[in-house]
GROMACS .gro file of C-alpha atoms in nm:
model
  499
    1UNK     CA    1  -2.452   2.778   1.042
    2UNK     CA    2  -2.656   2.633   0.759
    3UNK     CA    3  -2.517   2.860   0.513
    4UNK     CA    4  -2.156   2.804   0.629
    5UNK     CA    5  -2.200   2.428   0.602
    6UNK     CA    6  -2.352   2.462   0.264
    7UNK     CA    7  -2.068   2.667   0.150
    8UNK     CA    8  -1.838   2.418   0.305
    9UNK     CA    9  -2.003   2.109   0.123
   10UNK     CA   10  -1.986   2.299  -0.201
   11UNK     CA   11  -1.619   2.368  -0.183
   12UNK     CA   12  -1.502   2.020  -0.053
   13UNK     CA   13  -1.702   1.857  -0.344
   14UNK     CA   14  -1.536   2.100  -0.577
   15UNK     CA   15  -1.204   1.991  -0.444
   16UNK     CA   16  -1.298   1.626  -0.478
   17UNK     CA   17  -1.371   1.680  -0.825
   18UNK     CA   18  -1.019   1.844  -0.892
   19UNK     CA   19  -0.850   1.545  -0.709
   20UNK     CA   20  -1.055   1.316  -0.925
   21UNK     CA   21  -0.903   1.458  -1.237
   22UNK     CA   22  -0.548   1.483  -1.054
   23UNK     CA   23  -0.579   1.107  -0.980
   24UNK     CA   24  -0.669   1.017  -1.348
   25UNK     CA   25  -0.384   1.219  -1.465
   26UNK     CA   26  -0.137   1.013  -1.240
   27UNK     CA   27  -0.296   0.691  -1.348
   28UNK     CA   28  -0.257   0.785  -1.701
   29UNK     CA   29   0.095   0.879  -1.674
   30UNK     CA   30   0.171   0.511  -1.528
   31UNK     CA   31  -0.028   0.335  -1.779
   32UNK     CA   32  -0.100   0.497  -2.134
   33UNK     CA   33   0.069   0.837  -2.163
   34UNK     CA   34   0.324   0.843  -2.448
   35UNK     CA   35   0.690   0.906  -2.306
   36UNK     CA   36   0.707   1.238  -2.476
   37UNK     CA   37   0.417   1.350  -2.277
   38UNK     CA   38   0.593   1.400  -1.939
   39UNK     CA   39   0.689   1.758  -1.963
   40UNK     CA   40   0.334   1.893  -2.046
   41UNK     CA   41   0.195   1.639  -1.795
   42UNK     CA   42   0.429   1.781  -1.537
   43UNK     CA   43   0.322   2.129  -1.601
   44UNK     CA   44  -0.038   2.041  -1.599
   45UNK     CA   45  -0.011   1.847  -1.268
   46UNK     CA   46   0.158   2.125  -1.114
   47UNK     CA   47  -0.107   2.375  -1.209
   48UNK     CA   48  -0.375   2.152  -1.090
   49UNK     CA   49  -0.201   2.085  -0.763
   50UNK     CA   50  -0.158   2.470  -0.723
   51UNK     CA   51  -0.517   2.538  -0.801
   52UNK     CA   52  -0.625   2.254  -0.533
   53UNK     CA   53  -0.400   2.410  -0.279
   54UNK     CA   54  -0.534   2.759  -0.353
   55UNK     CA   55  -0.898   2.659  -0.333
   56UNK     CA   56  -0.837   2.464   0.009
   57UNK     CA   57  -0.648   2.742   0.172
   58UNK     CA   58  -0.860   3.035   0.039
   59UNK     CA   59  -0.922   3.269   0.343
   60UNK     CA   60  -1.306   3.266   0.323
   61UNK     CA   61  -1.300   2.884   0.345
   62UNK     CA   62  -1.041   2.857   0.609
   63UNK     CA   63  -1.263   3.101   0.832
   64UNK     CA   64  -1.573   2.891   0.747
   65UNK     CA   65  -1.408   2.592   0.883
   66UNK     CA   66  -1.287   2.763   1.184
   67UNK     CA   67  -1.638   2.879   1.273
   68UNK     CA   68  -1.777   2.532   1.212
   69UNK     CA   69  -1.511   2.388   1.427
   70UNK     CA   70  -1.644   2.596   1.723
   71UNK     CA   71  -1.994   2.454   1.685
   72UNK     CA   72  -2.091   2.119   1.844
   73UNK     CA   73  -2.152   1.932   1.544
   74UNK     CA   74  -2.251   1.570   1.529
   75UNK     CA   75  -2.225   1.249   1.316
   76UNK     CA   76  -2.104   1.298   0.968
   77UNK     CA   77  -2.085   1.683   0.976
   78UNK     CA   78  -1.848   1.652   1.256
   79UNK     CA   79  -1.636   1.405   1.069
   80UNK     CA   80  -1.618   1.623   0.762
   81UNK     CA   81  -1.507   1.920   0.965
   82UNK     CA   82  -1.252   1.729   1.172
   83UNK     CA   83  -1.091   1.580   0.859
   84UNK     CA   84  -1.075   1.911   0.670
   85UNK     CA   85  -0.951   2.105   0.963
   86UNK     CA   86  -0.674   1.838   0.989
   87UNK     CA   87  -0.604   1.882   0.614
   88UNK     CA   88  -0.591   2.275   0.645
   89UNK     CA   89  -0.335   2.239   0.940
   90UNK     CA   90  -0.097   2.067   0.696
   91UNK     CA   91  -0.164   2.310   0.424
   92UNK     CA   92  -0.233   2.660   0.547
   93UNK     CA   93   0.125   2.828   0.547
   94UNK     CA   94   0.236   2.621   0.252
   95UNK     CA   95   0.317   2.862  -0.023
   96UNK     CA   96   0.145   2.770  -0.332
   97UNK     CA   97   0.462   2.798  -0.537
   98UNK     CA   98   0.613   2.530  -0.334
   99UNK     CA   99   0.309   2.300  -0.386
  100UNK     CA  100   0.342   2.364  -0.767
  101UNK     CA  101   0.723   2.294  -0.750
  102UNK     CA  102   0.688   1.959  -0.550
  103UNK     CA  103   0.430   1.835  -0.815
  104UNK     CA  104   0.642   1.923  -1.115
  105UNK     CA  105   0.961   1.784  -0.921
  106UNK     CA  106   0.802   1.444  -0.843
  107UNK     CA  107   0.655   1.409  -1.183
  108UNK     CA  108   0.987   1.476  -1.369
  109UNK     CA  109   1.179   1.280  -1.095
  110UNK     CA  110   0.939   0.984  -1.148
  111UNK     CA  111   1.056   0.963  -1.496
  112UNK     CA  112   1.410   0.987  -1.395
  113UNK     CA  113   1.359   0.698  -1.153
  114UNK     CA  114   1.241   0.491  -1.444
  115UNK     CA  115   1.535   0.579  -1.635
  116UNK     CA  116   1.772   0.499  -1.353
  117UNK     CA  117   1.595   0.178  -1.283
  118UNK     CA  118   1.612   0.052  -1.632
  119UNK     CA  119   1.992   0.158  -1.644
  120UNK     CA  120   2.039   0.042  -1.289
  121UNK     CA  121   2.219   0.356  -1.234
  122UNK     CA  122   2.134   0.560  -0.908
  123UNK     CA  123   2.332   0.857  -1.031
  124UNK     CA  124   2.063   0.932  -1.278
  125UNK     CA  125   1.799   0.963  -1.008
  126UNK     CA  126   2.019   1.099  -0.739
  127UNK     CA  127   1.984   1.479  -0.806
  128UNK     CA  128   1.604   1.452  -0.833
  129UNK     CA  129   1.587   1.260  -0.504
  130UNK     CA  130   1.796   1.517  -0.344
  131UNK     CA  131   1.557   1.790  -0.461
  132UNK     CA  132   1.251   1.586  -0.349
  133UNK     CA  133   1.385   1.538  -0.015
  134UNK     CA  134   1.486   1.909   0.025
  135UNK     CA  135   1.130   2.025  -0.073
  136UNK     CA  136   0.968   1.782   0.173
  137UNK     CA  137   1.187   1.891   0.450
  138UNK     CA  138   1.068   2.230   0.388
  139UNK     CA  139   0.711   2.122   0.382
  140UNK     CA  140   0.760   1.928   0.723
  141UNK     CA  141   0.899   2.262   0.872
  142UNK     CA  142   0.609   2.472   0.755
  143UNK     CA  143   0.340   2.239   0.891
  144UNK     CA  144   0.529   2.180   1.219
  145UNK     CA  145   0.586   1.869   1.418
  146UNK     CA  146   0.669   1.745   1.765
  147UNK     CA  147   0.950   1.511   1.799
  148UNK     CA  148   1.120   1.377   1.499
  149UNK     CA  149   1.080   1.565   1.167
  150UNK     CA  150   0.959   1.220   1.030
  151UNK     CA  151   0.656   1.251   1.227
  152UNK     CA  152   0.525   1.532   0.988
  153UNK     CA  153   0.556   1.287   0.707
  154UNK     CA  154   0.425   0.971   0.844
  155UNK     CA  155   0.115   1.151   0.974
  156UNK     CA  156   0.010   1.234   0.633
  157UNK     CA  157  -0.057   0.861   0.563
  158UNK     CA  158  -0.145   0.726   0.906
  159UNK     CA  159  -0.290   1.014   1.096
  160UNK     CA  160  -0.191   1.031   1.463
  161UNK     CA  161   0.114   0.782   1.401
  162UNK     CA  162   0.455   0.900   1.520
  163UNK     CA  163   0.790   0.735   1.505
  164UNK     CA  164   0.799   0.714   1.865
  165UNK     CA  165   0.484   0.495   1.868
  166UNK     CA  166   0.589   0.282   1.540
  167UNK     CA  167   0.938   0.184   1.637
  168UNK     CA  168   0.850  -0.023   1.960
  169UNK     CA  169   0.613  -0.232   1.745
  170UNK     CA  170   0.866  -0.260   1.462
  171UNK     CA  171   1.145  -0.359   1.700
  172UNK     CA  172   0.928  -0.615   1.863
  173UNK     CA  173   0.844  -0.751   1.537
  174UNK     CA  174   1.207  -0.766   1.401
  175UNK     CA  175   1.307  -0.959   1.713
  176UNK     CA  176   1.041  -1.224   1.639
  177UNK     CA  177   1.118  -1.234   1.255
  178UNK     CA  178   1.499  -1.261   1.225
  179UNK     CA  179   1.524  -1.583   1.438
  180UNK     CA  180   1.228  -1.726   1.229
  181UNK     CA  181   1.407  -1.644   0.916
  182UNK     CA  182   1.735  -1.777   1.021
  183UNK     CA  183   1.553  -2.115   1.138
  184UNK     CA  184   1.393  -2.159   0.789
  185UNK     CA  185   1.696  -2.059   0.603
  186UNK     CA  186   1.907  -2.324   0.796
  187UNK     CA  187   1.668  -2.590   0.646
  188UNK     CA  188   1.800  -2.506   0.312
  189UNK     CA  189   1.469  -2.601   0.147
  190UNK     CA  190   1.364  -2.428  -0.184
  191UNK     CA  191   1.030  -2.563  -0.278
  192UNK     CA  192   0.961  -2.323  -0.547
  193UNK     CA  193   1.249  -2.467  -0.749
  194UNK     CA  194   1.094  -2.673  -1.046
  195UNK     CA  195   0.752  -2.532  -0.982
  196UNK     CA  196   0.740  -2.146  -1.014
  197UNK     CA  197   1.031  -2.117  -1.241
  198UNK     CA  198   0.845  -2.254  -1.526
  199UNK     CA  199   0.713  -2.033  -1.832
  200UNK     CA  200   0.367  -1.929  -1.768
  201UNK     CA  201   0.188  -1.776  -2.074
  202UNK     CA  202   0.117  -1.400  -1.980
  203UNK     CA  203  -0.227  -1.384  -2.152
  204UNK     CA  204  -0.323  -1.696  -1.925
  205UNK     CA  205  -0.203  -1.530  -1.629
  206UNK     CA  206  -0.427  -1.244  -1.697
  207UNK     CA  207  -0.711  -1.472  -1.754
  208UNK     CA  208  -0.659  -1.650  -1.425
  209UNK     CA  209  -0.593  -1.321  -1.224
  210UNK     CA  210  -0.919  -1.168  -1.377
  211UNK     CA  211  -1.120  -1.470  -1.273
  212UNK     CA  212  -0.992  -1.464  -0.914
  213UNK     CA  213  -1.056  -1.091  -0.857
  214UNK     CA  214  -1.403  -1.129  -1.007
  215UNK     CA  215  -1.471  -1.418  -0.754
  216UNK     CA  216  -1.335  -1.188  -0.482
  217UNK     CA  217  -1.638  -0.949  -0.567
  218UNK     CA  218  -1.429  -0.664  -0.763
  219UNK     CA  219  -1.683  -0.507  -0.973
  220UNK     CA  220  -1.544  -0.439  -1.317
  221UNK     CA  221  -1.821  -0.218  -1.408
  222UNK     CA  222  -1.693   0.008  -1.147
  223UNK     CA  223  -1.341  -0.057  -1.219
  224UNK     CA  224  -1.065  -0.192  -1.447
  225UNK     CA  225  -0.728  -0.381  -1.461
  226UNK     CA  226  -0.428  -0.263  -1.653
  227UNK     CA  227  -0.053  -0.289  -1.657
  228UNK     CA  228   0.199  -0.069  -1.496
  229UNK     CA  229   0.565  -0.089  -1.410
  230UNK     CA  230   0.469  -0.076  -1.041
  231UNK     CA  231   0.130  -0.209  -0.952
  232UNK     CA  232  -0.102   0.009  -0.780
  233UNK     CA  233  -0.475   0.093  -0.703
  234UNK     CA  234  -0.613   0.425  -0.801
  235UNK     CA  235  -0.962   0.496  -0.639
  236UNK     CA  236  -1.137   0.827  -0.745
  237UNK     CA  237  -1.486   0.699  -0.610
  238UNK     CA  238  -1.656   0.371  -0.538
  239UNK     CA  239  -1.775   0.392  -0.899
  240UNK     CA  240  -1.429   0.430  -1.059
  241UNK     CA  241  -1.137   0.227  -0.906
  242UNK     CA  242  -0.839   0.156  -1.141
  243UNK     CA  243  -0.616  -0.146  -1.072
  244UNK     CA  244  -0.281  -0.234  -1.219
  245UNK     CA  245  -0.058  -0.526  -1.220
  246UNK     CA  246   0.260  -0.647  -1.391
  247UNK     CA  247   0.333  -0.976  -1.569
  248UNK     CA  248   0.650  -1.183  -1.597
  249UNK     CA  249   0.629  -1.522  -1.796
  250UNK     CA  250   0.901  -1.662  -1.555
  251UNK     CA  251   0.722  -1.555  -1.219
  252UNK     CA  252   0.347  -1.639  -1.193
  253UNK     CA  253   0.310  -1.532  -0.836
  254UNK     CA  254   0.398  -1.158  -0.940
  255UNK     CA  255   0.094  -1.102  -1.143
  256UNK     CA  256  -0.125  -1.355  -0.949
  257UNK     CA  257  -0.093  -1.217  -0.592
  258UNK     CA  258  -0.007  -0.857  -0.715
  259UNK     CA  259  -0.360  -0.861  -0.869
  260UNK     CA  260  -0.523  -1.014  -0.551
  261UNK     CA  261  -0.337  -0.740  -0.352
  262UNK     CA  262  -0.448  -0.460  -0.560
  263UNK     CA  263  -0.807  -0.595  -0.574
  264UNK     CA  264  -0.806  -0.593  -0.200
  265UNK     CA  265  -0.744  -0.219  -0.204
  266UNK     CA  266  -1.007  -0.182  -0.475
  267UNK     CA  267  -1.257  -0.373  -0.282
  268UNK     CA  268  -1.203  -0.121   0.013
  269UNK     CA  269  -1.239   0.154  -0.239
  270UNK     CA  270  -1.569   0.009  -0.395
  271UNK     CA  271  -1.706  -0.067  -0.043
  272UNK     CA  272  -1.672   0.289   0.072
  273UNK     CA  273  -2.018   0.456   0.173
  274UNK     CA  274  -2.170   0.550  -0.150
  275UNK     CA  275  -2.409   0.808  -0.013
  276UNK     CA  276  -2.132   1.043   0.081
  277UNK     CA  277  -1.906   1.019  -0.238
  278UNK     CA  278  -1.638   1.283  -0.244
  279UNK     CA  279  -1.695   1.404   0.113
  280UNK     CA  280  -1.413   1.344   0.368
  281UNK     CA  281  -1.638   1.101   0.572
  282UNK     CA  282  -1.666   0.873   0.288
  283UNK     CA  283  -1.298   0.827   0.234
  284UNK     CA  284  -1.068   0.568   0.373
  285UNK     CA  285  -0.926   0.590   0.732
  286UNK     CA  286  -0.555   0.551   0.683
  287UNK     CA  287  -0.310   0.363   0.450
  288UNK     CA  288  -0.247   0.105   0.727
  289UNK     CA  289  -0.604   0.006   0.711
  290UNK     CA  290  -0.604   0.020   0.337
  291UNK     CA  291  -0.292  -0.207   0.339
  292UNK     CA  292  -0.462  -0.453   0.578
  293UNK     CA  293  -0.729  -0.530   0.317
  294UNK     CA  294  -0.472  -0.592   0.035
  295UNK     CA  295  -0.243  -0.819   0.263
  296UNK     CA  296  -0.529  -1.008   0.384
  297UNK     CA  297  -0.661  -1.112   0.055
  298UNK     CA  298  -0.307  -1.162  -0.095
  299UNK     CA  299  -0.174  -1.363   0.183
  300UNK     CA  300  -0.425  -1.504   0.455
  301UNK     CA  301  -0.677  -1.591   0.181
  302UNK     CA  302  -0.479  -1.613  -0.138
  303UNK     CA  303  -0.184  -1.815  -0.001
  304UNK     CA  304  -0.395  -2.060   0.210
  305UNK     CA  305  -0.413  -2.418   0.127
  306UNK     CA  306  -0.802  -2.374   0.153
  307UNK     CA  307  -0.774  -2.108  -0.147
  308UNK     CA  308  -0.583  -2.340  -0.370
  309UNK     CA  309  -0.780  -2.653  -0.300
  310UNK     CA  310  -1.044  -2.491  -0.533
  311UNK     CA  311  -0.811  -2.274  -0.767
  312UNK     CA  312  -0.537  -2.530  -0.831
  313UNK     CA  313  -0.732  -2.754  -1.059
  314UNK     CA  314  -0.833  -2.431  -1.235
  315UNK     CA  315  -0.473  -2.349  -1.280
  316UNK     CA  316  -0.391  -2.682  -1.418
  317UNK     CA  317  -0.672  -2.625  -1.676
  318UNK     CA  318  -0.564  -2.299  -1.785
  319UNK     CA  319  -0.187  -2.390  -1.819
  320UNK     CA  320  -0.204  -2.728  -1.985
  321UNK     CA  321   0.125  -2.885  -2.029
  322UNK     CA  322   0.287  -2.648  -1.786
  323UNK     CA  323   0.120  -2.753  -1.461
  324UNK     CA  324   0.011  -3.105  -1.516
  325UNK     CA  325   0.291  -3.278  -1.326
  326UNK     CA  326   0.237  -3.057  -1.025
  327UNK     CA  327   0.024  -3.149  -0.730
  328UNK     CA  328  -0.144  -2.941  -0.475
  329UNK     CA  329   0.092  -2.979  -0.191
  330UNK     CA  330   0.410  -2.898  -0.389
  331UNK     CA  331   0.244  -2.585  -0.536
  332UNK     CA  332   0.120  -2.470  -0.191
  333UNK     CA  333   0.468  -2.524  -0.044
  334UNK     CA  334   0.615  -2.327  -0.353
  335UNK     CA  335   0.391  -2.023  -0.318
  336UNK     CA  336   0.481  -2.014   0.052
  337UNK     CA  337   0.849  -2.035   0.004
  338UNK     CA  338   1.049  -1.815   0.251
  339UNK     CA  339   1.389  -1.711   0.119
  340UNK     CA  340   1.546  -1.362   0.172
  341UNK     CA  341   1.521  -1.170  -0.165
  342UNK     CA  342   1.581  -0.835  -0.294
  343UNK     CA  343   1.251  -0.744  -0.420
  344UNK     CA  344   1.008  -0.618  -0.170
  345UNK     CA  345   0.687  -0.663  -0.366
  346UNK     CA  346   0.800  -1.027  -0.438
  347UNK     CA  347   0.910  -1.097  -0.084
  348UNK     CA  348   0.745  -1.369   0.113
  349UNK     CA  349   0.529  -1.321   0.431
  350UNK     CA  350   0.808  -1.387   0.660
  351UNK     CA  351   1.064  -1.157   0.530
  352UNK     CA  352   0.851  -0.884   0.391
  353UNK     CA  353   0.838  -0.665   0.700
  354UNK     CA  354   1.223  -0.667   0.721
  355UNK     CA  355   1.224  -0.496   0.380
  356UNK     CA  356   1.007  -0.223   0.536
  357UNK     CA  357   1.224  -0.188   0.838
  358UNK     CA  358   1.526  -0.127   0.616
  359UNK     CA  359   1.332   0.172   0.436
  360UNK     CA  360   1.196   0.290   0.747
  361UNK     CA  361   1.527   0.321   0.904
  362UNK     CA  362   1.680   0.484   0.600
  363UNK     CA  363   1.416   0.735   0.552
  364UNK     CA  364   1.437   0.852   0.930
  365UNK     CA  365   1.806   0.885   0.880
  366UNK     CA  366   1.782   1.086   0.581
  367UNK     CA  367   1.530   1.331   0.726
  368UNK     CA  368   1.717   1.368   1.056
  369UNK     CA  369   2.032   1.424   0.850
  370UNK     CA  370   2.231   1.139   0.968
  371UNK     CA  371   2.242   1.019   0.614
  372UNK     CA  372   2.319   1.201   0.271
  373UNK     CA  373   2.159   1.095  -0.050
  374UNK     CA  374   2.484   1.002  -0.217
  375UNK     CA  375   2.565   0.737   0.049
  376UNK     CA  376   2.207   0.587   0.012
  377UNK     CA  377   2.296   0.286  -0.205
  378UNK     CA  378   2.571   0.167   0.039
  379UNK     CA  379   2.362   0.233   0.342
  380UNK     CA  380   2.085   0.023   0.171
  381UNK     CA  381   2.325  -0.271   0.094
  382UNK     CA  382   2.438  -0.269   0.466
  383UNK     CA  383   2.098  -0.292   0.602
  384UNK     CA  384   1.993  -0.552   0.360
  385UNK     CA  385   2.290  -0.760   0.471
  386UNK     CA  386   2.219  -0.699   0.848
  387UNK     CA  387   1.849  -0.788   0.842
  388UNK     CA  388   1.817  -1.035   0.535
  389UNK     CA  389   2.176  -1.151   0.482
  390UNK     CA  390   2.178  -1.056   0.111
  391UNK     CA  391   2.338  -0.774  -0.081
  392UNK     CA  392   2.185  -0.657  -0.398
  393UNK     CA  393   2.386  -0.706  -0.716
  394UNK     CA  394   2.305  -0.373  -0.849
  395UNK     CA  395   2.098  -0.053  -0.796
  396UNK     CA  396   1.792  -0.182  -0.980
  397UNK     CA  397   1.760  -0.476  -0.732
  398UNK     CA  398   1.866  -0.252  -0.446
  399UNK     CA  399   1.792   0.125  -0.377
  400UNK     CA  400   1.606   0.194  -0.701
  401UNK     CA  401   1.325  -0.087  -0.673
  402UNK     CA  402   1.055   0.112  -0.537
  403UNK     CA  403   0.855   0.386  -0.679
  404UNK     CA  404   0.767   0.577  -0.355
  405UNK     CA  405   1.064   0.815  -0.311
  406UNK     CA  406   1.025   0.925  -0.665
  407UNK     CA  407   0.681   1.047  -0.598
  408UNK     CA  408   0.776   1.214  -0.276
  409UNK     CA  409   0.592   0.946  -0.068
  410UNK     CA  410   0.833   0.949   0.252
  411UNK     CA  411   0.644   0.809   0.550
  412UNK     CA  412   0.444   0.582   0.331
  413UNK     CA  413   0.648   0.269   0.387
  414UNK     CA  414   0.558   0.204   0.765
  415UNK     CA  415   0.194   0.162   0.661
  416UNK     CA  416   0.282  -0.154   0.482
  417UNK     CA  417   0.385  -0.316   0.812
  418UNK     CA  418   0.104  -0.162   1.010
  419UNK     CA  419  -0.130  -0.311   0.742
  420UNK     CA  420   0.011  -0.652   0.809
  421UNK     CA  421  -0.055  -0.615   1.185
  422UNK     CA  422  -0.408  -0.470   1.127
  423UNK     CA  423  -0.475  -0.753   0.875
  424UNK     CA  424  -0.377  -1.036   1.129
  425UNK     CA  425  -0.612  -0.886   1.408
  426UNK     CA  426  -0.901  -0.845   1.155
  427UNK     CA  427  -0.873  -1.192   1.001
  428UNK     CA  428  -0.854  -1.355   1.344
  429UNK     CA  429  -1.184  -1.191   1.434
  430UNK     CA  430  -1.343  -1.279   1.080
  431UNK     CA  431  -1.248  -1.643   1.151
  432UNK     CA  432  -1.421  -1.617   1.483
  433UNK     CA  433  -1.736  -1.454   1.331
  434UNK     CA  434  -1.746  -1.682   1.023
  435UNK     CA  435  -1.647  -2.026   1.185
  436UNK     CA  436  -1.659  -2.217   0.854
  437UNK     CA  437  -1.473  -1.955   0.638
  438UNK     CA  438  -1.205  -2.183   0.530
  439UNK     CA  439  -1.460  -2.432   0.418
  440UNK     CA  440  -1.600  -2.170   0.206
  441UNK     CA  441  -1.285  -2.063   0.076
  442UNK     CA  442  -1.189  -2.418  -0.022
  443UNK     CA  443  -1.528  -2.421  -0.246
  444UNK     CA  444  -1.434  -2.096  -0.409
  445UNK     CA  445  -1.691  -1.902  -0.203
  446UNK     CA  446  -1.522  -1.562  -0.128
  447UNK     CA  447  -1.824  -1.341  -0.098
  448UNK     CA  448  -1.881  -1.377   0.281
  449UNK     CA  449  -1.519  -1.276   0.335
  450UNK     CA  450  -1.594  -0.971   0.123
  451UNK     CA  451  -1.934  -0.916   0.298
  452UNK     CA  452  -1.767  -0.916   0.647
  453UNK     CA  453  -1.497  -0.663   0.545
  454UNK     CA  454  -1.773  -0.454   0.379
  455UNK     CA  455  -1.981  -0.446   0.703
  456UNK     CA  456  -1.697  -0.427   0.958
  457UNK     CA  457  -1.422  -0.226   0.781
  458UNK     CA  458  -1.528  -0.040   0.449
  459UNK     CA  459  -1.870   0.089   0.532
  460UNK     CA  460  -1.755   0.323   0.818
  461UNK     CA  461  -1.547   0.540   0.584
  462UNK     CA  462  -1.342   0.770   0.796
  463UNK     CA  463  -1.609   0.771   1.067
  464UNK     CA  464  -1.365   0.611   1.308
  465UNK     CA  465  -0.999   0.655   1.348
  466UNK     CA  466  -0.761   0.346   1.291
  467UNK     CA  467  -0.714   0.302   1.649
  468UNK     CA  468  -1.083   0.326   1.719
  469UNK     CA  469  -1.171   0.082   1.431
  470UNK     CA  470  -0.932  -0.192   1.546
  471UNK     CA  471  -1.051  -0.165   1.886
  472UNK     CA  472  -1.408  -0.184   1.782
  473UNK     CA  473  -1.363  -0.492   1.546
  474UNK     CA  474  -1.123  -0.683   1.758
  475UNK     CA  475  -1.160  -0.559   2.124
  476UNK     CA  476  -0.801  -0.477   2.176
  477UNK     CA  477  -0.538  -0.219   2.044
  478UNK     CA  478  -0.303  -0.289   1.786
  479UNK     CA  479  -0.015  -0.535   1.849
  480UNK     CA  480   0.214  -0.781   1.693
  481UNK     CA  481   0.097  -1.099   1.866
  482UNK     CA  482  -0.174  -1.207   1.628
  483UNK     CA  483   0.061  -1.155   1.336
  484UNK     CA  484   0.363  -1.344   1.455
  485UNK     CA  485   0.143  -1.628   1.593
  486UNK     CA  486  -0.011  -1.652   1.244
  487UNK     CA  487   0.324  -1.675   1.083
  488UNK     CA  488   0.475  -1.921   1.352
  489UNK     CA  489   0.178  -2.149   1.319
  490UNK     CA  490   0.188  -2.150   0.931
  491UNK     CA  491   0.558  -2.171   0.874
  492UNK     CA  492   0.646  -2.395   1.170
  493UNK     CA  493   0.417  -2.647   0.995
  494UNK     CA  494   0.551  -2.589   0.641
  495UNK     CA  495   0.917  -2.619   0.751
  496UNK     CA  496   0.890  -2.867   1.027
  497UNK     CA  497   1.020  -2.616   1.284
  498UNK     CA  498   0.989  -2.689   1.661
  499UNK     CA  499   0.745  -2.444   1.821
   0.00000   0.00000   0.00000
């Protein structure tokens, strides 16, 4: 057994190193790679993906994992074997050539998406999206699934989740959100007008954003912040976490809350157990849990009145002549404005999950062959009109706005809403455990929030499932009540709605 487990550890750490390189190539493509480098980069990424797949599914390694599965291992050893066995179930039987083709297609498809988005022309991206979906459907058929074909996709990002388990939660959420959005819309109040539509110098936006994520506890000696067309966090290990954001001189919240959001992801990555770097047990549990960390920092901390009680005077100092005539109450109302909008990443807390429901329903329809790619822009606009009451003016603000499909990340979107639900339950418990948390936040003291998350969420790595973690931390399974109660309490007050 000892020889088998030693071989197992050697191989999974080799694979972790290869994935480290793969991650850095992807990060570089999004940040610093020259445009003409795409074809060679696509080939290199395809080769590396093929090598990773080949090493993972090698017969000797697969048989070693099978033997270790039959033993009654305990602790981290058992978690490592379980996580890799699950990965093998999704990988054995997938031809190496398909892995290479999928990597090359998404790399080239991503560049086509950028061009299509810049030109606001879905036709530029359409053939690539058709190819990506066809390859993902082949992948789903090869790994197998029960129920909807979509289950094979969502399980990659949220282990154990199925469309059958997700849809009831999302439907319950939709029934709560649509009336709340309607009630707020009837007020006709636009508190951001005249406040957030001013020109905020980009260099000063960066200065404020870096100060905030530093106060959050993000360690710049083990991370960095750069610019990308679509903000993301890329973590190769707790010692190397790459954040990106984007800046718009006429939209301060984009970089401000985008940076806090990605730093929330980054704090999770930096908080993972350092003694098992590269091992499966030292990785995050699921994307839903990951997203709970970013949404908590962005919204429940970053958009709170307590937070701006401390940072608003700093904002006025950093932007002299721009924010001098503002007051805290007007600014707080402005950053919490609720209005149906086209761009998901800039959506307010109340409408955000309706964006996710739109995407989820379209993805399911595409993979269950109830919708074809050529009809996607029209279907997108119809659902935006149905759930948010608005219709995008062009493809850039509609079907082309998200990067995920160009990367083949089907099944990813539901984790955003699951993250919101997790975040509400976690934050409620955090407030019960740290009774003066908002007093601390109002004084710019954010470290106790970070420490609580480190101890209760991050430090477990993947030793618990998402269901087990939320049950352990909050004493109950995942639901929508804490999240909807949070929204109603906050926005009933902001918009003077009846309870």
